[in-house]
Coordinates of C-alpha atoms in Angstrom, one line a residue:
M1 CA -55.6 93.0 -277.9
H2 CA -54.4 91.6 -281.2
A3 CA -51.0 90.3 -282.0
F4 CA -49.1 90.4 -285.4
A5 CA -45.8 88.5 -285.9
D6 CA -43.0 88.1 -288.1
E7 CA -39.5 87.3 -287.8
S8 CA -35.9 88.4 -288.8
R9 CA -32.5 86.7 -288.7
R10 CA -29.4 88.7 -287.7
G11 CA -27.0 86.7 -286.0
D12 CA -29.4 85.3 -283.7
Y13 CA -33.3 84.1 -284.8
L14 CA -35.7 87.0 -283.8
V15 CA -39.4 86.6 -283.7
C16 CA -41.3 89.8 -282.8
A17 CA -45.0 90.0 -282.0
A18 CA -46.6 93.7 -281.9
T19 CA -49.7 94.0 -280.0
I20 CA -52.4 96.8 -280.4
A21 CA -55.9 97.1 -279.2
P22 CA -58.5 96.4 -281.7
A23 CA -60.1 99.7 -281.5
D24 CA -56.6 101.1 -282.7
L25 CA -56.5 99.1 -286.0
T26 CA -58.2 101.1 -288.5
E27 CA -56.1 104.1 -287.7
A28 CA -53.1 102.1 -287.3
R29 CA -53.6 100.3 -290.9
K30 CA -54.4 103.8 -292.3
A31 CA -51.1 105.3 -291.0
L32 CA -49.2 102.4 -292.2
K33 CA -50.3 102.4 -295.9
A34 CA -49.6 106.1 -295.8
L35 CA -45.9 105.1 -295.2
R36 CA -45.7 102.9 -298.1
A37 CA -43.3 104.0 -300.9
P38 CA -45.2 105.0 -303.9
K39 CA -46.6 102.2 -306.0
A40 CA -45.4 99.6 -303.3
A41 CA -47.7 96.7 -302.2
R42 CA -46.2 96.8 -298.7
I43 CA -43.4 98.0 -296.3
H44 CA -40.6 95.6 -295.8
M45 CA -37.3 96.8 -294.5
S46 CA -34.9 94.5 -296.7
H47 CA -36.2 96.9 -299.5
D48 CA -37.3 100.1 -297.7
S49 CA -33.9 100.3 -295.6
R50 CA -33.2 103.7 -297.4
R51 CA -36.2 105.1 -295.8
A52 CA -35.8 103.4 -292.4
H53 CA -36.0 106.7 -290.2
E54 CA -39.1 107.9 -291.7
I55 CA -40.6 104.3 -291.5
I56 CA -39.4 103.7 -288.1
R57 CA -40.8 106.8 -286.7
G58 CA -44.2 106.2 -288.2
V59 CA -44.2 102.9 -286.3
V60 CA -43.1 104.4 -283.0
A61 CA -46.2 107.0 -283.4
L62 CA -48.7 103.9 -283.3
D63 CA -49.9 102.6 -280.1
V64 CA -48.1 99.4 -280.3
Q65 CA -46.2 97.3 -277.9
A66 CA -43.6 94.7 -279.3
H67 CA -42.4 91.3 -277.5
L68 CA -39.1 90.4 -279.1
Y69 CA -38.1 86.6 -278.9
V70 CA -34.4 86.2 -279.2
A71 CA -33.1 82.6 -279.9
R72 CA -29.8 81.9 -280.4
L73 CA -28.6 80.0 -283.2
H74 CA -24.7 78.9 -282.4
G75 CA -24.8 76.1 -285.1
R76 CA -28.2 74.5 -284.3
P77 CA -31.0 74.7 -286.9
E78 CA -32.8 77.4 -287.6
R79 CA -36.2 75.5 -287.4
R80 CA -35.5 74.4 -283.8
A81 CA -34.9 78.1 -282.9
R82 CA -38.1 79.4 -284.7
D83 CA -40.0 76.6 -282.9
E84 CA -38.6 77.7 -279.3
A85 CA -39.4 81.5 -280.3
L86 CA -42.9 80.9 -281.6
A87 CA -43.6 78.5 -278.7
A88 CA -42.2 81.2 -276.1
M89 CA -44.3 83.9 -278.1
V90 CA -47.6 82.0 -278.1
T91 CA -47.5 81.1 -274.3
D92 CA -46.7 84.8 -273.5
L93 CA -49.2 86.1 -275.7
D94 CA -51.9 83.9 -274.2
T95 CA -51.3 84.7 -270.9
M96 CA -51.2 88.3 -271.8
G97 CA -54.8 88.1 -273.1
V98 CA -54.6 88.4 -276.9
R99 CA -57.6 87.6 -278.8
Q100 CA -56.1 86.7 -281.8
L101 CA -52.6 86.6 -283.8
W102 CA -51.8 87.0 -287.2
L103 CA -48.5 85.7 -288.7
E104 CA -46.5 86.5 -291.9
S105 CA -47.2 83.4 -294.2
C106 CA -44.1 81.9 -295.6
D107 CA -43.0 78.2 -296.5
Q108 CA -43.3 77.1 -292.9
D109 CA -46.7 77.7 -292.3
R110 CA -47.5 73.9 -291.7
Q111 CA -44.9 73.3 -289.1
D112 CA -45.8 76.9 -287.6
R113 CA -49.4 75.7 -287.0
H114 CA -48.2 72.5 -285.0
V115 CA -45.7 74.4 -282.9
I116 CA -48.7 77.2 -282.2
R117 CA -51.4 74.6 -281.4
A118 CA -49.2 72.5 -279.0
A119 CA -48.0 75.8 -277.2
L120 CA -51.7 76.6 -277.0
M121 CA -52.5 73.5 -275.4
A122 CA -49.9 73.4 -272.9
S123 CA -50.6 77.1 -272.1
S124 CA -52.5 78.2 -268.9
G125 CA -54.4 80.8 -270.9
P126 CA -57.7 80.6 -272.5
G127 CA -56.2 80.3 -276.0
F128 CA -56.9 82.4 -279.2
P129 CA -57.3 82.0 -282.9
F130 CA -54.4 82.4 -285.3
R131 CA -54.0 82.7 -288.8
H132 CA -51.3 83.0 -291.4
A133 CA -51.8 86.1 -293.9
L134 CA -49.8 87.5 -296.7
P135 CA -48.1 90.9 -295.9
T136 CA -49.7 92.5 -298.9
S137 CA -53.2 91.7 -297.4
E138 CA -52.4 92.8 -293.8
P139 CA -50.4 96.1 -293.0
M140 CA -50.1 95.3 -289.3
L141 CA -47.8 92.7 -290.6
W142 CA -45.4 95.1 -291.5
V143 CA -45.0 96.5 -287.8
P144 CA -43.2 93.2 -286.2
D145 CA -40.9 93.5 -289.6
V146 CA -39.7 97.0 -289.0
I147 CA -39.3 96.5 -285.2
A148 CA -37.4 93.2 -285.7
W149 CA -35.4 95.2 -288.5
A150 CA -34.5 97.9 -286.7
W151 CA -33.7 95.8 -283.3
G152 CA -31.3 93.7 -285.6
K153 CA -29.8 96.5 -287.1
G154 CA -28.8 97.8 -283.8
G155 CA -27.4 101.6 -283.2
H156 CA -29.8 104.3 -283.5
H157 CA -32.2 102.2 -285.2
R158 CA -32.3 100.1 -282.0
K159 CA -32.5 103.0 -279.9
A160 CA -35.5 104.2 -281.9
V161 CA -37.7 101.3 -281.2
A162 CA -36.2 100.4 -277.8
D163 CA -39.4 101.9 -275.7
L164 CA -41.8 99.7 -277.6
V165 CA -39.7 96.4 -277.1
E166 CA -39.8 94.0 -274.3
V167 CA -36.9 91.7 -275.0
H168 CA -37.0 87.7 -273.9
T169 CA -33.9 86.0 -274.7
L170 CA -34.7 82.3 -274.9
P171 CA -31.9 79.9 -273.2

């Protein structure tokens, strides 16, 4: 199983990991590329929200599962919430048998690598390689973006992805 992760901020800090079998990756990537707006390099819900229904329906049709880690902010630093969510996610993915993790690259990659390595060292699982990638180079990174956006938006968007999502609320 492979995992692809991204984050979202909507009152709480959300980190979403979408998992998929390696054998399903080629078809999933092809389906995601077909969902892009004409001339768009990627799907990103902050830009594609007018097409939310169509995009969410396409993501739900993929053979993916999602794990959503919810870290409460409540006046604490966002970086701390991110670290806690990443560490919990990595530990769970390791015990689930994930063989590789891709994370959307951002200006926090260096700090993320430190947190992920520490979580893998503390985990009882076998470990796995991970990498940061640009969302324009890996369509599967669009999946956790869509799911986290839909969950955070709530209402009918959350209901549309609810069957895919296992929520982990952190203390």
